[in-house]
mmCIF file of C-alpha atoms and ligand atoms in Angstrom:
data_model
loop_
_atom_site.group_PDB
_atom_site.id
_atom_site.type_symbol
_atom_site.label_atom_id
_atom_site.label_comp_id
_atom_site.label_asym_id
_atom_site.label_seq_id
_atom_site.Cartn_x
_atom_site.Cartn_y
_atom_site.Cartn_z
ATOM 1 C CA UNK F 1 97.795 126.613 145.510
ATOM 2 C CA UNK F 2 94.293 124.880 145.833
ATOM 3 C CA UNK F 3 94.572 121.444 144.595
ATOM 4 C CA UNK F 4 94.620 120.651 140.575
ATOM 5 C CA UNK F 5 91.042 119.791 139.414
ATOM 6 C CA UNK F 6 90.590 116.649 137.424
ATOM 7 C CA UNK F 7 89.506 116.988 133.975
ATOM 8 C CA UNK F 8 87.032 114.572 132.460
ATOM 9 C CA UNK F 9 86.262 114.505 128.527
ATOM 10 C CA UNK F 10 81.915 115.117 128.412
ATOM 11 C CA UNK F 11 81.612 114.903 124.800
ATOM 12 C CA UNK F 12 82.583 113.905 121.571
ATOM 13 C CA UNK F 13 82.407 114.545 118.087
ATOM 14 C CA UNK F 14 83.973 113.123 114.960
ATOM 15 C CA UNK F 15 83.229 114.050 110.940
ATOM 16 C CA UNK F 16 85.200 112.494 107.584
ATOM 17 C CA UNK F 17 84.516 114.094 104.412
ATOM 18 C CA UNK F 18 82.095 111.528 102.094
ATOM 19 C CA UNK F 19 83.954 111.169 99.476
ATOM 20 C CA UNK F 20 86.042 108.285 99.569
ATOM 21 C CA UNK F 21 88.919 107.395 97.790
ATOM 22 C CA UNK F 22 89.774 103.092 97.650
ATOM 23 C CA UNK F 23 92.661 100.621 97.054
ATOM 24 C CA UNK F 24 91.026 100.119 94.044
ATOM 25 C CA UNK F 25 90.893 103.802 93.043
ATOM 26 C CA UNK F 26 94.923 103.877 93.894
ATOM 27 C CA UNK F 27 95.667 101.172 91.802
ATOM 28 C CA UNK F 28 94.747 103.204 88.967
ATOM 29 C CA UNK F 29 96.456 106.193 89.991
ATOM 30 C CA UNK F 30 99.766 104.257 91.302
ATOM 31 C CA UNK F 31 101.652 101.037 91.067
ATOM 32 C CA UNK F 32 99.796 99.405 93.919
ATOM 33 C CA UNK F 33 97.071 96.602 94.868
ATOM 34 C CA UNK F 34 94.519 96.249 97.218
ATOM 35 C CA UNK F 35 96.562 92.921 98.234
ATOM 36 C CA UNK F 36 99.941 95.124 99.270
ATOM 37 C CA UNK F 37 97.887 97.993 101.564
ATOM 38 C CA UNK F 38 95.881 95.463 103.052
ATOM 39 C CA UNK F 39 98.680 93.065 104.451
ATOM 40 C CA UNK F 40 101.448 96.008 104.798
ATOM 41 C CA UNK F 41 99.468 98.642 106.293
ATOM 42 C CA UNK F 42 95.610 97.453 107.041
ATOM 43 C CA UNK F 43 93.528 100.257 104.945
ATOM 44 C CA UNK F 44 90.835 99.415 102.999
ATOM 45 C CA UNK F 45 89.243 103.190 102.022
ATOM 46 C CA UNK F 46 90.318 106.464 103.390
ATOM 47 C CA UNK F 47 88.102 109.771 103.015
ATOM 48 C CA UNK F 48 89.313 112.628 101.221
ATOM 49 C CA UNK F 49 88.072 116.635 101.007
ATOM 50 C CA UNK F 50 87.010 117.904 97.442
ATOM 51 C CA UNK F 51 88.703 121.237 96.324
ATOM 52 C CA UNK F 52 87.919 124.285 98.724
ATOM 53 C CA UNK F 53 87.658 122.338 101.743
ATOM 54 C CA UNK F 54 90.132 122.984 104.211
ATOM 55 C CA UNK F 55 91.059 121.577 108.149
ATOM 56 C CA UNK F 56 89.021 124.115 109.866
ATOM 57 C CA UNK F 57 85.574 123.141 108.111
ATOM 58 C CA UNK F 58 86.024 119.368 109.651
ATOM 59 C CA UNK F 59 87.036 120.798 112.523
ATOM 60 C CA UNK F 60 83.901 122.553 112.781
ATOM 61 C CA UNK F 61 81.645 119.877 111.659
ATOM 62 C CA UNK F 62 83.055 117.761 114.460
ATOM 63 C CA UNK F 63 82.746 120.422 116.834
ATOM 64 C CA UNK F 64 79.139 120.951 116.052
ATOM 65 C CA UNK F 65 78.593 117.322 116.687
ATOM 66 C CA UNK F 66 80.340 117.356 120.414
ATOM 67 C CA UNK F 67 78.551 120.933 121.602
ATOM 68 C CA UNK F 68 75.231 119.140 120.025
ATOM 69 C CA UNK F 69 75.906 116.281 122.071
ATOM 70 C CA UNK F 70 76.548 117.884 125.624
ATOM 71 C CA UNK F 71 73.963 120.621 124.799
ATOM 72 C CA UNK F 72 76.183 123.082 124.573
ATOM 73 C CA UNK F 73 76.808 126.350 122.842
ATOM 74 C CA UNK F 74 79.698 127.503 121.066
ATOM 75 C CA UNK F 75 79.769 130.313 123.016
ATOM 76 C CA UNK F 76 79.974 128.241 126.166
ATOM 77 C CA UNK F 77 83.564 127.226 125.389
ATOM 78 C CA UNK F 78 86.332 128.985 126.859
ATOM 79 C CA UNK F 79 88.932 128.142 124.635
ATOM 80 C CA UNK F 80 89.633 125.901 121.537
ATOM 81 C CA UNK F 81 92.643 123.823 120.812
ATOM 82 C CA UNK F 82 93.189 122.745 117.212
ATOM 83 C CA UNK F 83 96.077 120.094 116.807
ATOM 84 C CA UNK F 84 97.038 120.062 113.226
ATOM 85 C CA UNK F 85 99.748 119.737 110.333
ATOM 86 C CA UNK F 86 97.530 121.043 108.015
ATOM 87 C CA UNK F 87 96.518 124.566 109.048
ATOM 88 C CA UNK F 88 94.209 126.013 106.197
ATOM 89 C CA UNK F 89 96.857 128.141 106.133
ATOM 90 C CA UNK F 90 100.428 128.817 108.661
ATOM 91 C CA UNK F 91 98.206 132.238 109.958
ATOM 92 C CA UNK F 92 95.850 132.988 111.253
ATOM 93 C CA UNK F 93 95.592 129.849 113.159
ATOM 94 C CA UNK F 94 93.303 127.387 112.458
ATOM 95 C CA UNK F 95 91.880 127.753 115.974
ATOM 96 C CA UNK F 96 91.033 131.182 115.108
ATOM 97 C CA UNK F 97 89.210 130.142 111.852
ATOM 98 C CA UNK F 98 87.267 127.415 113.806
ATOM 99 C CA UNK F 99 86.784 129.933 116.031
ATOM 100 C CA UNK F 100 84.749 132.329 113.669
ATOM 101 C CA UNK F 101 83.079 129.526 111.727
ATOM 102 C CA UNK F 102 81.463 128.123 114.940
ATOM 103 C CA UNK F 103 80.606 131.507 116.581
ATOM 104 C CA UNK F 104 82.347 130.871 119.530
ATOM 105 C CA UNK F 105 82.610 134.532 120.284
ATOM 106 C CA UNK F 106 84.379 134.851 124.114
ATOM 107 C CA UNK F 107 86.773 131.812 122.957
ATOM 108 C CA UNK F 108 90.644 132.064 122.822
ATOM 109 C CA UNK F 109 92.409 129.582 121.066
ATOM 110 C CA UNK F 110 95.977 128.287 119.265
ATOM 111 C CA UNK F 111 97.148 125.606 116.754
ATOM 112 C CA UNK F 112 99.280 122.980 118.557
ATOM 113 C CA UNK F 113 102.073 121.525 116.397
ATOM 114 C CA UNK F 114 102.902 117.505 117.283
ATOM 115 C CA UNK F 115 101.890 115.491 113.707
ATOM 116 C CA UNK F 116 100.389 112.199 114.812
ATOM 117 C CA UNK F 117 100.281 112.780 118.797
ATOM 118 C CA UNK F 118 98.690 116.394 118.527
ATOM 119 C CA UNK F 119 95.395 114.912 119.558
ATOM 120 C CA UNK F 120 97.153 113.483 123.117
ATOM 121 C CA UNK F 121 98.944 116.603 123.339
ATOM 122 C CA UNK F 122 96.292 118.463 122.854
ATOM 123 C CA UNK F 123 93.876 117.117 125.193
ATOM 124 C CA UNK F 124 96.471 117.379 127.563
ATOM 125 C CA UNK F 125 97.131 121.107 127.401
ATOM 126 C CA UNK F 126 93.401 121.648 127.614
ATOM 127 C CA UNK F 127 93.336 119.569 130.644
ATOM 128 C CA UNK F 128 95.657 122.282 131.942
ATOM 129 C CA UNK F 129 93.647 124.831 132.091
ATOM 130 C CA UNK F 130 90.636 122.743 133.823
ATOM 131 C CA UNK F 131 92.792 121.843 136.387
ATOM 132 C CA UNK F 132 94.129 125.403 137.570
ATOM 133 C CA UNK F 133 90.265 126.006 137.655
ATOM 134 C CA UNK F 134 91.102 129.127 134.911
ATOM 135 C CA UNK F 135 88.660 127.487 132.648
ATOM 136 C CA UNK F 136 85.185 125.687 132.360
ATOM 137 C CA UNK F 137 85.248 124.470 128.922
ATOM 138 C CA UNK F 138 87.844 123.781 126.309
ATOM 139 C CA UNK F 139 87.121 122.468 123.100
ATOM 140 C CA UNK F 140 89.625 120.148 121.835
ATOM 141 C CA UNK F 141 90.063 119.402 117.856
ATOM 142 C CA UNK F 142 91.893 116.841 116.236
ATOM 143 C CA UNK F 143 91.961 117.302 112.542
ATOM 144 C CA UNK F 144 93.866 117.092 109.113
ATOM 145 C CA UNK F 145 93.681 117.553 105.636
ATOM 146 C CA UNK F 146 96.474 114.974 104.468
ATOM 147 C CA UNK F 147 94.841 114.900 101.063
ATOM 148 C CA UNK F 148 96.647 118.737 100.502
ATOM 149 C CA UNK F 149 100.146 117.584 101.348
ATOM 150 C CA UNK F 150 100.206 114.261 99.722
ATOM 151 C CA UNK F 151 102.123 113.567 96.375
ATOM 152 C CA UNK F 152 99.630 111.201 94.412
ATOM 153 C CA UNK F 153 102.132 109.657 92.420
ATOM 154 C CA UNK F 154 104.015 108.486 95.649
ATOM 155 C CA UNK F 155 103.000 104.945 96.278
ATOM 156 C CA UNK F 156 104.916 104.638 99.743
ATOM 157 C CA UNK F 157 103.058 107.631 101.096
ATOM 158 C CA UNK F 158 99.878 107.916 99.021
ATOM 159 C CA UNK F 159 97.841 105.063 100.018
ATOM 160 C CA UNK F 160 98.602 105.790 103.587
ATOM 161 C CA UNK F 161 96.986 109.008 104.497
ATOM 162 C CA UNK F 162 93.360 110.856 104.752
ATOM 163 C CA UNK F 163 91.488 113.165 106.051
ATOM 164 C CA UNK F 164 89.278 113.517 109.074
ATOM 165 C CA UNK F 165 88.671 115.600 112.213
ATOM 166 C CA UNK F 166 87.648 114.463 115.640
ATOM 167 C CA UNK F 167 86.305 117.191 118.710
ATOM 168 C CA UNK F 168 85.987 116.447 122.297
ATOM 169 C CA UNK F 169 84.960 119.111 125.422
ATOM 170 C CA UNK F 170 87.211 119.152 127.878
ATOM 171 C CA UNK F 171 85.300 119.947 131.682
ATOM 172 C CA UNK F 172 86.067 119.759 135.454
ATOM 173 C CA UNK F 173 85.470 115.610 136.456
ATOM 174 C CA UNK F 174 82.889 115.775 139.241
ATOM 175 C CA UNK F 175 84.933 113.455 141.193
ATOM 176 C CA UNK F 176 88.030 111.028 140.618
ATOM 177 C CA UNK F 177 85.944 108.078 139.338
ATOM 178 C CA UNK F 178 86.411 109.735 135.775
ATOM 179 C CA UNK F 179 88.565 111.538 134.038
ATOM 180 C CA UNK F 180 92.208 112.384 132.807
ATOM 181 C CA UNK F 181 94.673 110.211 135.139
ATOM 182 C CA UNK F 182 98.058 110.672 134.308
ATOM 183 C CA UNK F 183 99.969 111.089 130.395
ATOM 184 C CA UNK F 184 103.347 110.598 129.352
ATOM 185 C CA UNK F 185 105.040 112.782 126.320
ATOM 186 C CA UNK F 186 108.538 112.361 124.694
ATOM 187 C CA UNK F 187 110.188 114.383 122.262
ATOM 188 C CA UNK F 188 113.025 112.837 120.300
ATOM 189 C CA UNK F 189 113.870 115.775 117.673
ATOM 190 C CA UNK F 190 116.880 113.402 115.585
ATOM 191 C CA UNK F 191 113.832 111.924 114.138
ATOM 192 C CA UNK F 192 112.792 115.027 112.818
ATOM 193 C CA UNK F 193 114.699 114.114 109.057
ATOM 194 C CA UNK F 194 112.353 110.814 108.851
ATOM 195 C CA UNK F 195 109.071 112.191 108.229
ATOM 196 C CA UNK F 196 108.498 115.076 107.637
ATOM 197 C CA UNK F 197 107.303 118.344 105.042
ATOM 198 C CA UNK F 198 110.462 120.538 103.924
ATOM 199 C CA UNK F 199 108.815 123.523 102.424
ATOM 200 C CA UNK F 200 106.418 126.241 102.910
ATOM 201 C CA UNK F 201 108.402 127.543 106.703
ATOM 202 C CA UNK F 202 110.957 129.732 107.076
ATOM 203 C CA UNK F 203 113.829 127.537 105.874
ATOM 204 C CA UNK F 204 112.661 126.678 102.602
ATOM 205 C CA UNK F 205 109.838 129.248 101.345
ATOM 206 C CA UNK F 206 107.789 128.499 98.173
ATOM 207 C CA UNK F 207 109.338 128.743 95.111
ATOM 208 C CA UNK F 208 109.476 127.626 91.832
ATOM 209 C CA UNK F 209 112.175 124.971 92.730
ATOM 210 C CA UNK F 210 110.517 123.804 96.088
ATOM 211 C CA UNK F 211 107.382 123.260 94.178
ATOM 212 C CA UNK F 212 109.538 121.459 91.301
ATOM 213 C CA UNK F 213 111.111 119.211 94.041
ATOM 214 C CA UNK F 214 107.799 118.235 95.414
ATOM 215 C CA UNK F 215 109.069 119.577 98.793
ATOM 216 C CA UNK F 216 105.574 120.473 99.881
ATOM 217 C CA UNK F 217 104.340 117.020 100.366
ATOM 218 C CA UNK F 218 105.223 114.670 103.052
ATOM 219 C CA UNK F 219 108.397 112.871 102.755
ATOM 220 C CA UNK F 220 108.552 109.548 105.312
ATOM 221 C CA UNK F 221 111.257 106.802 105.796
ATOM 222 C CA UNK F 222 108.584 104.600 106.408
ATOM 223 C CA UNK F 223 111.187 101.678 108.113
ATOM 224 C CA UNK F 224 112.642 104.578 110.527
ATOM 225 C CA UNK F 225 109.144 105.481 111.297
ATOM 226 C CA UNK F 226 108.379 102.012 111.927
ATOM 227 C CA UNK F 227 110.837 100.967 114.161
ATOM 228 C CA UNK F 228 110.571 104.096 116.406
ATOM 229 C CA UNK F 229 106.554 103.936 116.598
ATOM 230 C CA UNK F 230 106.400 100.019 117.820
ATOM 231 C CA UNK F 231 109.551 101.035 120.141
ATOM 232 C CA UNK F 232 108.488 104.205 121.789
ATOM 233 C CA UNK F 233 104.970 103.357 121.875
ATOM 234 C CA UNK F 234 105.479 100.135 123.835
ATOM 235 C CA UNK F 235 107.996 102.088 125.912
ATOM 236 C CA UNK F 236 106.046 104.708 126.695
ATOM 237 C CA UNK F 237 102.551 102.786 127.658
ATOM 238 C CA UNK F 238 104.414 100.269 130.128
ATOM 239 C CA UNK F 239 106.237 103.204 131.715
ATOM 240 C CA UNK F 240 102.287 104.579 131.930
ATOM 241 C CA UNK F 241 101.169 101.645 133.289
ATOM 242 C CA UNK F 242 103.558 100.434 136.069
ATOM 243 C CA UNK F 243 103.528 103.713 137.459
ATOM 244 C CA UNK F 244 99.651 103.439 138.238
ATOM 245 C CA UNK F 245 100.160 99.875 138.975
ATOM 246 C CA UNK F 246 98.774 98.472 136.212
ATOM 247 C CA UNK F 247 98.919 95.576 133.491
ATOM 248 C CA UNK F 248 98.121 95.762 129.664
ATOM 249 C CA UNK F 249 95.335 93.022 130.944
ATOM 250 C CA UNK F 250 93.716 96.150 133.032
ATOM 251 C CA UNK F 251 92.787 98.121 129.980
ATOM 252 C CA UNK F 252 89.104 98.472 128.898
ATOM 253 C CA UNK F 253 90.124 100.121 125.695
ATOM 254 C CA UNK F 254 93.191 100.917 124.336
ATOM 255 C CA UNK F 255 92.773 103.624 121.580
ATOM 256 C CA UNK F 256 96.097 104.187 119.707
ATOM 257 C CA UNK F 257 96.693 106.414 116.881
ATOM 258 C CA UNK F 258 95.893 104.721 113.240
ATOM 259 C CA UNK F 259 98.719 104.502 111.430
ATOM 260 C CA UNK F 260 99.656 100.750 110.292
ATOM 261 C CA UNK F 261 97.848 97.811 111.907
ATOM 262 C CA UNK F 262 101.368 96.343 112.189
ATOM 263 C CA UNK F 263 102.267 99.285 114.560
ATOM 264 C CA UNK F 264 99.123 98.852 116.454
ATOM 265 C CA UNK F 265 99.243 94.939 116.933
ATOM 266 C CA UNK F 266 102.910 95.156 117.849
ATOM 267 C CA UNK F 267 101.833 97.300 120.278
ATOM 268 C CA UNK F 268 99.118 95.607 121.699
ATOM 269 C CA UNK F 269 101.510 91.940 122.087
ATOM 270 C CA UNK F 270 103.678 93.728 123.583
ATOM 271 C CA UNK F 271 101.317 95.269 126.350
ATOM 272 C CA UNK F 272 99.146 92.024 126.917
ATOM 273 C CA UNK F 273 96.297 93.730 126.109
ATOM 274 C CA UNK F 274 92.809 91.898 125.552
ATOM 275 C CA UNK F 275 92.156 91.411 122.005
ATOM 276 C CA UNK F 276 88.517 93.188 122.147
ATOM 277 C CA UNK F 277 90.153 95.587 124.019
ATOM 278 C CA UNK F 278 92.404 96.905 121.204
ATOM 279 C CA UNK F 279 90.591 99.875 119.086
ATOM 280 C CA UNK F 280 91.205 99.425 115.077
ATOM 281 C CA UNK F 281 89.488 101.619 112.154
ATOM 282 C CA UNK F 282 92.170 102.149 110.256
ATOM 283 C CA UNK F 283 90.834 100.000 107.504
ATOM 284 C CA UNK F 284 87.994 102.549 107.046
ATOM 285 C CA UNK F 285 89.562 105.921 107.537
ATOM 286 C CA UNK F 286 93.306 105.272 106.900
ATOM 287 C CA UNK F 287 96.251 107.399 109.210
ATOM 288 C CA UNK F 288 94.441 111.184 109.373
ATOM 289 C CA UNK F 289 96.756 112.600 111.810
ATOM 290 C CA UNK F 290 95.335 114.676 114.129
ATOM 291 C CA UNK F 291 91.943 112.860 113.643
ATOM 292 C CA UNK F 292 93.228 109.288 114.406
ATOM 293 C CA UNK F 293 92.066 109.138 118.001
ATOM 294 C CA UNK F 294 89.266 110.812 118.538
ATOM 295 C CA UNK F 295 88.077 109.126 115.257
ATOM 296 C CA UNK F 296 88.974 105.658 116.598
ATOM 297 C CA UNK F 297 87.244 106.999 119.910
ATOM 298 C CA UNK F 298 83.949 106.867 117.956
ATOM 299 C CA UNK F 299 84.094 103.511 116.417
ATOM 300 C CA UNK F 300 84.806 102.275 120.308
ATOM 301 C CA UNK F 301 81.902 104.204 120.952
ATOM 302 C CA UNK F 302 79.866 102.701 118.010
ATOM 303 C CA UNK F 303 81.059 98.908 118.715
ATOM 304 C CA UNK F 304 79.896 99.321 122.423
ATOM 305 C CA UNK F 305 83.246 98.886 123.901
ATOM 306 C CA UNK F 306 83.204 102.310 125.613
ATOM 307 C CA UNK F 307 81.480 103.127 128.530
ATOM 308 C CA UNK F 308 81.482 104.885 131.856
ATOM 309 C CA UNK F 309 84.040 104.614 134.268
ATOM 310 C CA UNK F 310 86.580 102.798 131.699
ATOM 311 C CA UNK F 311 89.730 102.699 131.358
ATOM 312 C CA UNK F 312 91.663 103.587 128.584
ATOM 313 C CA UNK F 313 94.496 103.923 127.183
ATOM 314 C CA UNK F 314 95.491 106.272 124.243
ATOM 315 C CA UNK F 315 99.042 105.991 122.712
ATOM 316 C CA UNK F 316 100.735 108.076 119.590
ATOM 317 C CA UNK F 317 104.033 108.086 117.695
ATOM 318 C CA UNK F 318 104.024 110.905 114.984
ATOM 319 C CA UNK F 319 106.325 113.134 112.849
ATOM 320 C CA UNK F 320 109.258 114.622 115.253
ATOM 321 C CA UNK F 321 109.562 112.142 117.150
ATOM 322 C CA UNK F 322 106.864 112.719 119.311
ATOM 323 C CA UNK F 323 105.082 110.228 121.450
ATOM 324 C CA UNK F 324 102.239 110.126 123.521
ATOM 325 C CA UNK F 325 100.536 108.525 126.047
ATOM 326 C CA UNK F 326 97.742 109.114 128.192
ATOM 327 C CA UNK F 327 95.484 106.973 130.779
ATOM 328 C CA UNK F 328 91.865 108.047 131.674
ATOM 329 C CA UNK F 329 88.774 106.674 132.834
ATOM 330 C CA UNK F 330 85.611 107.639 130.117
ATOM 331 C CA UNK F 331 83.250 110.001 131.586
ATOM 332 C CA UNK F 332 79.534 109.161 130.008
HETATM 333 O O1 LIG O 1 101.509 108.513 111.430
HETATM 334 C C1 LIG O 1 102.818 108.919 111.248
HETATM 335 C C2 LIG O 1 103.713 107.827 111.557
HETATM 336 N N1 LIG O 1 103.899 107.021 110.383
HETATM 337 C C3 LIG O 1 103.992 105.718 110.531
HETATM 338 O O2 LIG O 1 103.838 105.192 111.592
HETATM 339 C C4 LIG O 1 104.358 104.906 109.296
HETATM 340 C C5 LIG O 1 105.343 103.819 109.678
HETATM 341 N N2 LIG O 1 105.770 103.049 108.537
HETATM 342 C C6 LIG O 1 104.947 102.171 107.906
HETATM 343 O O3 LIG O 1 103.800 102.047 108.236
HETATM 344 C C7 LIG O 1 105.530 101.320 106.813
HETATM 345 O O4 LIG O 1 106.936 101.444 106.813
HETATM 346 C C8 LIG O 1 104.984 101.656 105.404
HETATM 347 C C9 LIG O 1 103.535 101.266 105.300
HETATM 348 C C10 LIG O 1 105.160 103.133 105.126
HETATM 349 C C11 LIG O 1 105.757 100.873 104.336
HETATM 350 O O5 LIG O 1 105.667 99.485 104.630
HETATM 351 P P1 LIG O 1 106.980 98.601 104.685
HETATM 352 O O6 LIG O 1 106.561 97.230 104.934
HETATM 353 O O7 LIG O 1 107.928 99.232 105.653
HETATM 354 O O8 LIG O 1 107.510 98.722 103.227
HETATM 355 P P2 LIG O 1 108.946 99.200 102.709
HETATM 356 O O9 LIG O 1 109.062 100.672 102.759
HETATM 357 O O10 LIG O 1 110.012 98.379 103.377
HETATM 358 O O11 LIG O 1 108.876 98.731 101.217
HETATM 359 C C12 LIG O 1 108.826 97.336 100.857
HETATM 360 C C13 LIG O 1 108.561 97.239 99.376
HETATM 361 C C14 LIG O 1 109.465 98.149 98.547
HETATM 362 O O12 LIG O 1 109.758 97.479 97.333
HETATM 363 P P3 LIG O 1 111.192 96.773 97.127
HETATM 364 O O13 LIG O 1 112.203 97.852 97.304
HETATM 365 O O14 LIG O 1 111.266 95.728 98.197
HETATM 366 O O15 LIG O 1 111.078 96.221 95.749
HETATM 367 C C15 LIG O 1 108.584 99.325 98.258
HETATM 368 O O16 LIG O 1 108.961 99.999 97.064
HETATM 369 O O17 LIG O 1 107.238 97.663 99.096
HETATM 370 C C16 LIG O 1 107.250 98.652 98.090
HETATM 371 N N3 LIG O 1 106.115 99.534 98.282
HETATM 372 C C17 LIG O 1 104.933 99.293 97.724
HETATM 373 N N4 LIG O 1 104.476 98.293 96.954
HETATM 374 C C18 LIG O 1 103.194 98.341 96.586
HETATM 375 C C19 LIG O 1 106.057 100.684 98.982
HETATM 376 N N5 LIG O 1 104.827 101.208 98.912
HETATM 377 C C20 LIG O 1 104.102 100.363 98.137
HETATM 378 C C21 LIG O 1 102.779 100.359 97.703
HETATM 379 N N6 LIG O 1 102.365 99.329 96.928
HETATM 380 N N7 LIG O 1 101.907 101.329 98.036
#
């Protein structure tokens, strides 16, 4: 076997539907205040879809924005890669539906299933196929409707979520200077019960009484979730770290997924990263699943704290347990 060819990421795209939904719009609809989201979870706005808009349409529009950026056509991409909880629908696969949309025609492409560390996952798998030289081009998708599987009259879970998409190409790094370095991903299935949606699969089908239970919205013990995500996500980015023989210190830009500001500054003490190294939007977009990364990716871009030959750090705790993280050096 030839060696494995390093894959770099050459472009990104991100897109959040406009209309926005506040703290003070949530008051209204729950017993809430600005003051509580801000201190306990570090959102300030979150975008949501209106009716008829699904996953694959941000999807796209983030796609478009990546191929426009690397001068690229659709139908240059070999495959796509859409990480998601929120398929427009469980098949065909949203991958197949971005696939259309965009006019990829020559692309192959699946959903991958891994809640808030899809994105890592994701970009991962693509890097796969770079590096056993099958493929050229993948397009990689973060993206999530959270707006169609949360229960509005939940204050624990309501004011958490939104929605939001993120795209990046995945292509062969010209040389080890850039590119994907090395990733770590753990699975700990006991923490499935913790977060988690209990209809609309094969164990509990729609009915009438799912619907009545409000099974098909997310359900979260927020304090399990907690505990795991500032564990786990520590864990996981020192084990990532010493075995490239590096320190939090090292880290251009650490980009972690967007779920509480509590998680993510936990996180970040515990590392000893640089303060203007640490990535934060949450306050703008809220916890969009799939999107949080490559979303959070953009405002690095945007604040000028991303730039060739980088290093950074990406880290994810999500719905399963899973946990992610990955270490690469940015590639434009
Ligand atoms: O991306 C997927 C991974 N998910 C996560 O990483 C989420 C991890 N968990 C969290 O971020 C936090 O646990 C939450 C933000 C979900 C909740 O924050 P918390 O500080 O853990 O709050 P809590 O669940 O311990 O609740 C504390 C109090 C409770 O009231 P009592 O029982 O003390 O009277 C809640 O009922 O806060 C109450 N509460 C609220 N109050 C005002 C819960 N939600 C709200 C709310 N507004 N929206």
């Amino acid at each position: 076997m030839t060696n494995p060819v390093r894959a770099k990421i050459s472009a990104l795209g991100t897109y959040v539907p406009p209309r926005l939904l506040t703290n003070a719009d949530l008051e209204k609809m729950v017993d809430t205040t600005n003051e509580w989201i801000l201190s306990r979870v570090g959102i300030r706005e979150r975008h949501v879809v209106d009716k008829g808009v699904a996953t694959s349409d941000l999807a796209v529009e983030a796609a478009k924005k990546a191929l426009a950026q690397r001068g690229l056509a659709p139908t240059d991409m070999d495959a796509i890669i859409v990480g998601t909880v929120t398929p427009d629908m469980l098949f065909p696969s949203t991958a197949c539906l971005v696939q259309h949309k965009l006019g990829a025609a020559g692309a192959w492409g699946f959903d991958l299933s891994a809640a808030c560390s899809a994105f890592i996952y994701a970009v991962q798998t693509g890097a796969q196929f770079i590096a056993t030289g099958v493929h050229k081009r993948v397009l990689v998708i973060g993206a999530d409707v959270m707006s169609s599987i949360i229960d509005y009259t939940d204050r624990a879970t309501c004011v958490i979520f939104g929605d939001g998409a993120g795209a990046v190409i995945l292509e062969p790094a010209e040389d080890d200077s850039v590119g994907l370095i090395d990733f770590i991903h753990e699975v700990d299935g006991s923490g499935g019960c913790f977060l988690q949606m209990p209809a609309g699969g094969s164990l509990n089908p729609a009915s009438h009484e799912t619907v009545d239970k409000k099974m098909h919205y997310v359900h979260q013990d927020g304090q399990q979730v907690f505990k795991f995500a500032v564990r786990k996500q520590t864990e996981a980015c020192l084990k990532l770290l010493e075995r490239n023989g590096l320190k939090g210190s090292d880290i251009d830009a650490f980009i972690p997924h967007q779920a509480n500001l509590r998680i993510i500054n936990a996180t970040a003490d515990r590392l000893g990263l640089r303060p203007e190294s640490v990535i934060v939007n949450i306050e703008r977009y809220g916890n969009t699943t799939a999107g949080t990364i490559p979303l959070a990716m953009n405002t690095a871009i945007e604040e000028g704290k991303l730039k060739k030959g980088d290093l950074v750090l990406m880290a994810s705790v999500g719905a399963g347990f899973t946990v992610g993280a990955a270490l690469l050096r940015w590639a434009y």
